[in-house]
mmCIF file of C-alpha atoms in Angstrom:
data_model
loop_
_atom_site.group_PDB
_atom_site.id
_atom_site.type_symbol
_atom_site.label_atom_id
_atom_site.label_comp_id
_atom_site.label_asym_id
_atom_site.label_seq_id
_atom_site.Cartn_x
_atom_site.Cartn_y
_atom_site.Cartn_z
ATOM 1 C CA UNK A 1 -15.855 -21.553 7.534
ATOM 2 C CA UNK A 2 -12.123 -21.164 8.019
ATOM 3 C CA UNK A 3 -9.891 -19.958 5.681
ATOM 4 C CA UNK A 4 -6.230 -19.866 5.976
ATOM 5 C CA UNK A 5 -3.568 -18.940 3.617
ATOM 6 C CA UNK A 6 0.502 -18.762 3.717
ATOM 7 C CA UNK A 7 1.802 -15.269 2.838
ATOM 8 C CA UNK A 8 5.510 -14.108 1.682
ATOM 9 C CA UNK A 9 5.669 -10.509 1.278
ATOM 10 C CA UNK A 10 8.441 -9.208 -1.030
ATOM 11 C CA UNK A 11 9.967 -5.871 -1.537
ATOM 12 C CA UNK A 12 7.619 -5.759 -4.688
ATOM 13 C CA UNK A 13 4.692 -5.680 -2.595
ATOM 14 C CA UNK A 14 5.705 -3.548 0.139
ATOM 15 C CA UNK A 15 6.197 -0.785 -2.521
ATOM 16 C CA UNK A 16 3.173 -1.773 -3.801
ATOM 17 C CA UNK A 17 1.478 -0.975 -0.676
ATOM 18 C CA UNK A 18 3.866 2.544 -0.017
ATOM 19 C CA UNK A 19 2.837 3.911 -3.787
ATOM 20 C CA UNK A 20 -0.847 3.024 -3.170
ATOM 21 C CA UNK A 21 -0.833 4.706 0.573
ATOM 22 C CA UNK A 22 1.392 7.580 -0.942
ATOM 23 C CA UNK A 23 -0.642 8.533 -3.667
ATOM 24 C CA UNK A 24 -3.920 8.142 -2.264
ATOM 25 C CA UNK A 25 -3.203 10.831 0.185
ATOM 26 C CA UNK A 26 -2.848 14.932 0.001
ATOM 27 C CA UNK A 27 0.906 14.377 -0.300
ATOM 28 C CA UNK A 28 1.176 12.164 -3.366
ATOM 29 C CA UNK A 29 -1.308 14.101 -5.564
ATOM 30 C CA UNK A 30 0.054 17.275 -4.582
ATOM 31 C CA UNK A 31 3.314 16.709 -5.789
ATOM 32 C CA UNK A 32 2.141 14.806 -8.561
ATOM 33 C CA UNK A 33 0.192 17.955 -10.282
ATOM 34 C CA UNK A 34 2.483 20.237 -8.563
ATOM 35 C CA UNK A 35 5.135 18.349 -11.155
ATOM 36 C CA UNK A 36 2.480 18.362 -13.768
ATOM 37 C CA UNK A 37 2.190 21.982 -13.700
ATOM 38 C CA UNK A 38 5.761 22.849 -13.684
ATOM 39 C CA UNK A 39 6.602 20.888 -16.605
ATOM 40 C CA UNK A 40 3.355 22.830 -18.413
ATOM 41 C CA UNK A 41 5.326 26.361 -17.282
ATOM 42 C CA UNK A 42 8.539 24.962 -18.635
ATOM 43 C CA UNK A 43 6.952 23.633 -22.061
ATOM 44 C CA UNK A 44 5.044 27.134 -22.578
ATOM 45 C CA UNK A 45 7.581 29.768 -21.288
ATOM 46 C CA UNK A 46 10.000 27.683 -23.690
ATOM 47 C CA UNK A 47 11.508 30.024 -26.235
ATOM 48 C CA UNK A 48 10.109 33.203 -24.871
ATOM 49 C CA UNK A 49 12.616 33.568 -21.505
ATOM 50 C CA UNK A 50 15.720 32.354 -21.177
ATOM 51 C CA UNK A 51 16.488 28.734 -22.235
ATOM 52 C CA UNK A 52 18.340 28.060 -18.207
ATOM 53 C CA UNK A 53 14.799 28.964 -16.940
ATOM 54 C CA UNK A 54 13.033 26.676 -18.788
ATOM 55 C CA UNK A 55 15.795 24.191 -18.834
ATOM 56 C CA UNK A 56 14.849 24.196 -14.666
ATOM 57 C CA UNK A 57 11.549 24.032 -14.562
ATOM 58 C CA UNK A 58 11.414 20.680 -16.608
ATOM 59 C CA UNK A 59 14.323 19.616 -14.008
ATOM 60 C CA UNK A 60 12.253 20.374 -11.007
ATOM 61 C CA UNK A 61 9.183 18.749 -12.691
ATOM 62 C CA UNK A 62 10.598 15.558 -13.304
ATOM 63 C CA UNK A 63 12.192 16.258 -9.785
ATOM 64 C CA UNK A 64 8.292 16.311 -8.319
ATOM 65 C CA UNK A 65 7.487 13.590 -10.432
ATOM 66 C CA UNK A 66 10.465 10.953 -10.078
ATOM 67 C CA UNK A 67 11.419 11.866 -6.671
ATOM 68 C CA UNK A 68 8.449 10.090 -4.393
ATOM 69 C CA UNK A 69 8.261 6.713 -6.575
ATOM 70 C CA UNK A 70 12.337 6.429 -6.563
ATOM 71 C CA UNK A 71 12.433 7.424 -2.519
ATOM 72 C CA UNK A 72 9.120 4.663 -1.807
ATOM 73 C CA UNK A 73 11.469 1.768 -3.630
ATOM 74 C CA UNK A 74 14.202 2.631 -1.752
ATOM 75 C CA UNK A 75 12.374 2.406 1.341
ATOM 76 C CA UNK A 76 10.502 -0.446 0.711
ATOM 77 C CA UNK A 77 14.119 -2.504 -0.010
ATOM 78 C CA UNK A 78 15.246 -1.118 3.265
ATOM 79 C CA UNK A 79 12.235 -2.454 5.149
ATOM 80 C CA UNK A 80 12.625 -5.531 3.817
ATOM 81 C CA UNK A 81 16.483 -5.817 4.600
ATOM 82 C CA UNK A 82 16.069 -4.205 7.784
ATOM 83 C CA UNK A 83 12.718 -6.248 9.317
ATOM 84 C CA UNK A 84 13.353 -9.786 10.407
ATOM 85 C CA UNK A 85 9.521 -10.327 10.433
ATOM 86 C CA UNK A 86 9.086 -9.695 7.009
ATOM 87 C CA UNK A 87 11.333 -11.909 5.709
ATOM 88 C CA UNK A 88 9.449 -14.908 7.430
ATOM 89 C CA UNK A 89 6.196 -16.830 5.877
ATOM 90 C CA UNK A 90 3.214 -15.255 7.453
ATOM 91 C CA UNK A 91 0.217 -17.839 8.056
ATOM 92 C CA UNK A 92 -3.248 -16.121 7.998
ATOM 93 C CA UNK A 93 -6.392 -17.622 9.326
ATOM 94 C CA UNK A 94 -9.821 -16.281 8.805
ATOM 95 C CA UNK A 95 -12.734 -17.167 10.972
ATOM 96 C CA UNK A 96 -15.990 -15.845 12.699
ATOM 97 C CA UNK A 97 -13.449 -14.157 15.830
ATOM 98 C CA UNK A 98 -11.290 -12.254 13.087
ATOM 99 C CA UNK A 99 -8.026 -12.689 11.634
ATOM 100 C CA UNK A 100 -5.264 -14.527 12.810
ATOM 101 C CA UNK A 101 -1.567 -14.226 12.077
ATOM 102 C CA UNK A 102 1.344 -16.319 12.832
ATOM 103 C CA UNK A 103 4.808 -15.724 11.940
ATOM 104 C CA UNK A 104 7.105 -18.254 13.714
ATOM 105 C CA UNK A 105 6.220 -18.562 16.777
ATOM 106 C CA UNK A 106 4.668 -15.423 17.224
ATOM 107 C CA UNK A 107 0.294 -14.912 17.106
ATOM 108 C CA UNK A 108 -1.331 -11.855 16.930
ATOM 109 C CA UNK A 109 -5.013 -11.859 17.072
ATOM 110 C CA UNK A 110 -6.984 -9.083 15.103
ATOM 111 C CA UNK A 111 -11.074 -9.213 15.961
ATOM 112 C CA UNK A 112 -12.889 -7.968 13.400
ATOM 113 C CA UNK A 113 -14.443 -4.932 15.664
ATOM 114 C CA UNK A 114 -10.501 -3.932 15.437
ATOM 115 C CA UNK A 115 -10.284 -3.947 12.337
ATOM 116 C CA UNK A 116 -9.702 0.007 11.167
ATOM 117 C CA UNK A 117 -10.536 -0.784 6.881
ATOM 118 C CA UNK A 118 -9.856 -3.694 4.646
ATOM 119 C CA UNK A 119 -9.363 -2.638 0.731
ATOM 120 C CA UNK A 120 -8.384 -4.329 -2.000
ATOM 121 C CA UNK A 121 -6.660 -2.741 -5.242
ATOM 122 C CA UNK A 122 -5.860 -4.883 -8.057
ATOM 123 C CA UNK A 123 -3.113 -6.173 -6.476
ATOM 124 C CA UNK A 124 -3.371 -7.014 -2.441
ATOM 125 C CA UNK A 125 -5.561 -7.147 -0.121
ATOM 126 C CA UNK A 126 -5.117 -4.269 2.775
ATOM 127 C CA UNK A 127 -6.220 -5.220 5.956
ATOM 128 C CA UNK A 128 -5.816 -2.146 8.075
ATOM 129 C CA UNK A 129 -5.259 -2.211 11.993
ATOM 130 C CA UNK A 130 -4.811 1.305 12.268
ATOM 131 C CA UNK A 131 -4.655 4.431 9.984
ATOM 132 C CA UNK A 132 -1.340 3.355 8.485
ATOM 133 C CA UNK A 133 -0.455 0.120 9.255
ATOM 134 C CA UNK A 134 -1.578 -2.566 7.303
ATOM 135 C CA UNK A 135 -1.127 -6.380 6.309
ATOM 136 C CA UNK A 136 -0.422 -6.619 2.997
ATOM 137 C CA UNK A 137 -1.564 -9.681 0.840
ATOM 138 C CA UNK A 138 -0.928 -9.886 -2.654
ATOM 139 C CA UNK A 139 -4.034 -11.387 -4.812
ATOM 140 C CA UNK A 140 -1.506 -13.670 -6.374
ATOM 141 C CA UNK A 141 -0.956 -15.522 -3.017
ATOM 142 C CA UNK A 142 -4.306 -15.596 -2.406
ATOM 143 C CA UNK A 143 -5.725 -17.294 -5.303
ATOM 144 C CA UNK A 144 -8.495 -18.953 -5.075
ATOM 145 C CA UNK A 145 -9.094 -17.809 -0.556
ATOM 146 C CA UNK A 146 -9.988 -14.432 -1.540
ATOM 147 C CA UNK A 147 -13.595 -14.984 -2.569
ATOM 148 C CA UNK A 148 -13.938 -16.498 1.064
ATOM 149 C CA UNK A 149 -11.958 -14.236 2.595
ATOM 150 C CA UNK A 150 -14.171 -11.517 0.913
ATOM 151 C CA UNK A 151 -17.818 -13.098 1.800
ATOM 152 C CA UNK A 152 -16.418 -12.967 5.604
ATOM 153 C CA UNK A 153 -15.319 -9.754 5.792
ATOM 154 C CA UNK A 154 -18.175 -8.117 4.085
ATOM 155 C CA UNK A 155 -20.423 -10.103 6.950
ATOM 156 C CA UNK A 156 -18.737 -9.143 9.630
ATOM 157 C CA UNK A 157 -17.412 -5.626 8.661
ATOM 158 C CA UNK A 158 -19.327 -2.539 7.964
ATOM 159 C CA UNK A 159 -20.108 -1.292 4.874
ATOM 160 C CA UNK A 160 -17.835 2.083 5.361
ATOM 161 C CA UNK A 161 -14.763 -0.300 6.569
ATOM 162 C CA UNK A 162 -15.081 -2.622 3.964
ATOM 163 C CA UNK A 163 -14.166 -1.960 0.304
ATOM 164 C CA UNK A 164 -13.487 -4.951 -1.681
ATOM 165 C CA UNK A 165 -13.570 -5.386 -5.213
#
């Protein structure tokens, strides 16, 4: 059975997708208990060195912490603004072959043995071509498709590539 569905990605979505791939990975969780841990050393050296000590380690803790969510929405408005593609309507179609996209009049055909992961968070649903690229569709959009979308992909992809909720 076919499934198609119309998909407009927003900026909201794209960082979305940029805070899930960020802190999923080394680099995300890193930072985020390397921040952790020097706002601890600021909260218990408090009082017993000098206040300007202290006084930077919360800075650079809220630094680690703030810094990689405030630099992902920046980037995700800038790919937005920047990519003509995403600003267009993507049509997806969903069938025994794989998945089909459409944006304008541009196709791109995606067989499911190409198909590097597909996820979904409580959000989207992550279809992965490679590593790090992905398409991105938000649950929202997808309604009432994803349960077929979902009973396809879990026939046609292995278990180890395919982790939908």
């Amino acid at each position: 059975m076919d499934t198609e569905v119309l998909i407009q990605i927003t900026d909201k979505d794209m960082y979305r997708f940029n805070m899930y791939h960020a802190y999923t990975g080394f680099q995300g969780i890193f930072a985020t208990v390397i921040g952790i841990a020097v706002l601890a050393v600021a909260a218990v050296t408090w009082g017993r060195v000098d206040t300007a000590y202290s006084v930077l380690y919360a800075i650079f803790g809220v630094i680690f912490l703030v810094y990689t969510p405030l630099a992902l929405k920046m980037r995700s408005k800038r790919q937005m603004l920047l990519s003509p593609v995403l600003k267009e309507p993507m049509h997806y179609s969903f069938d025994e072959a794989g998945i089909h996209v459409a944006i304008g009049e541009q196709q791109a055909d995606l067989e499911w043995k190409m198909v590097y992961r597909m996820l979904s968070t409580g959000r989207q649903l992550l279809i992965y071509s490679t590593r790090v690229n992905a398409y991105i569709l938000p649950m929202e959009q997808l309604a009432d498709k994803y349960p077929a979308v979902k009973a396809l992909a879990e026939q046609k992809l292995e278990p180890y590539r395919c982790k939908l909720k």
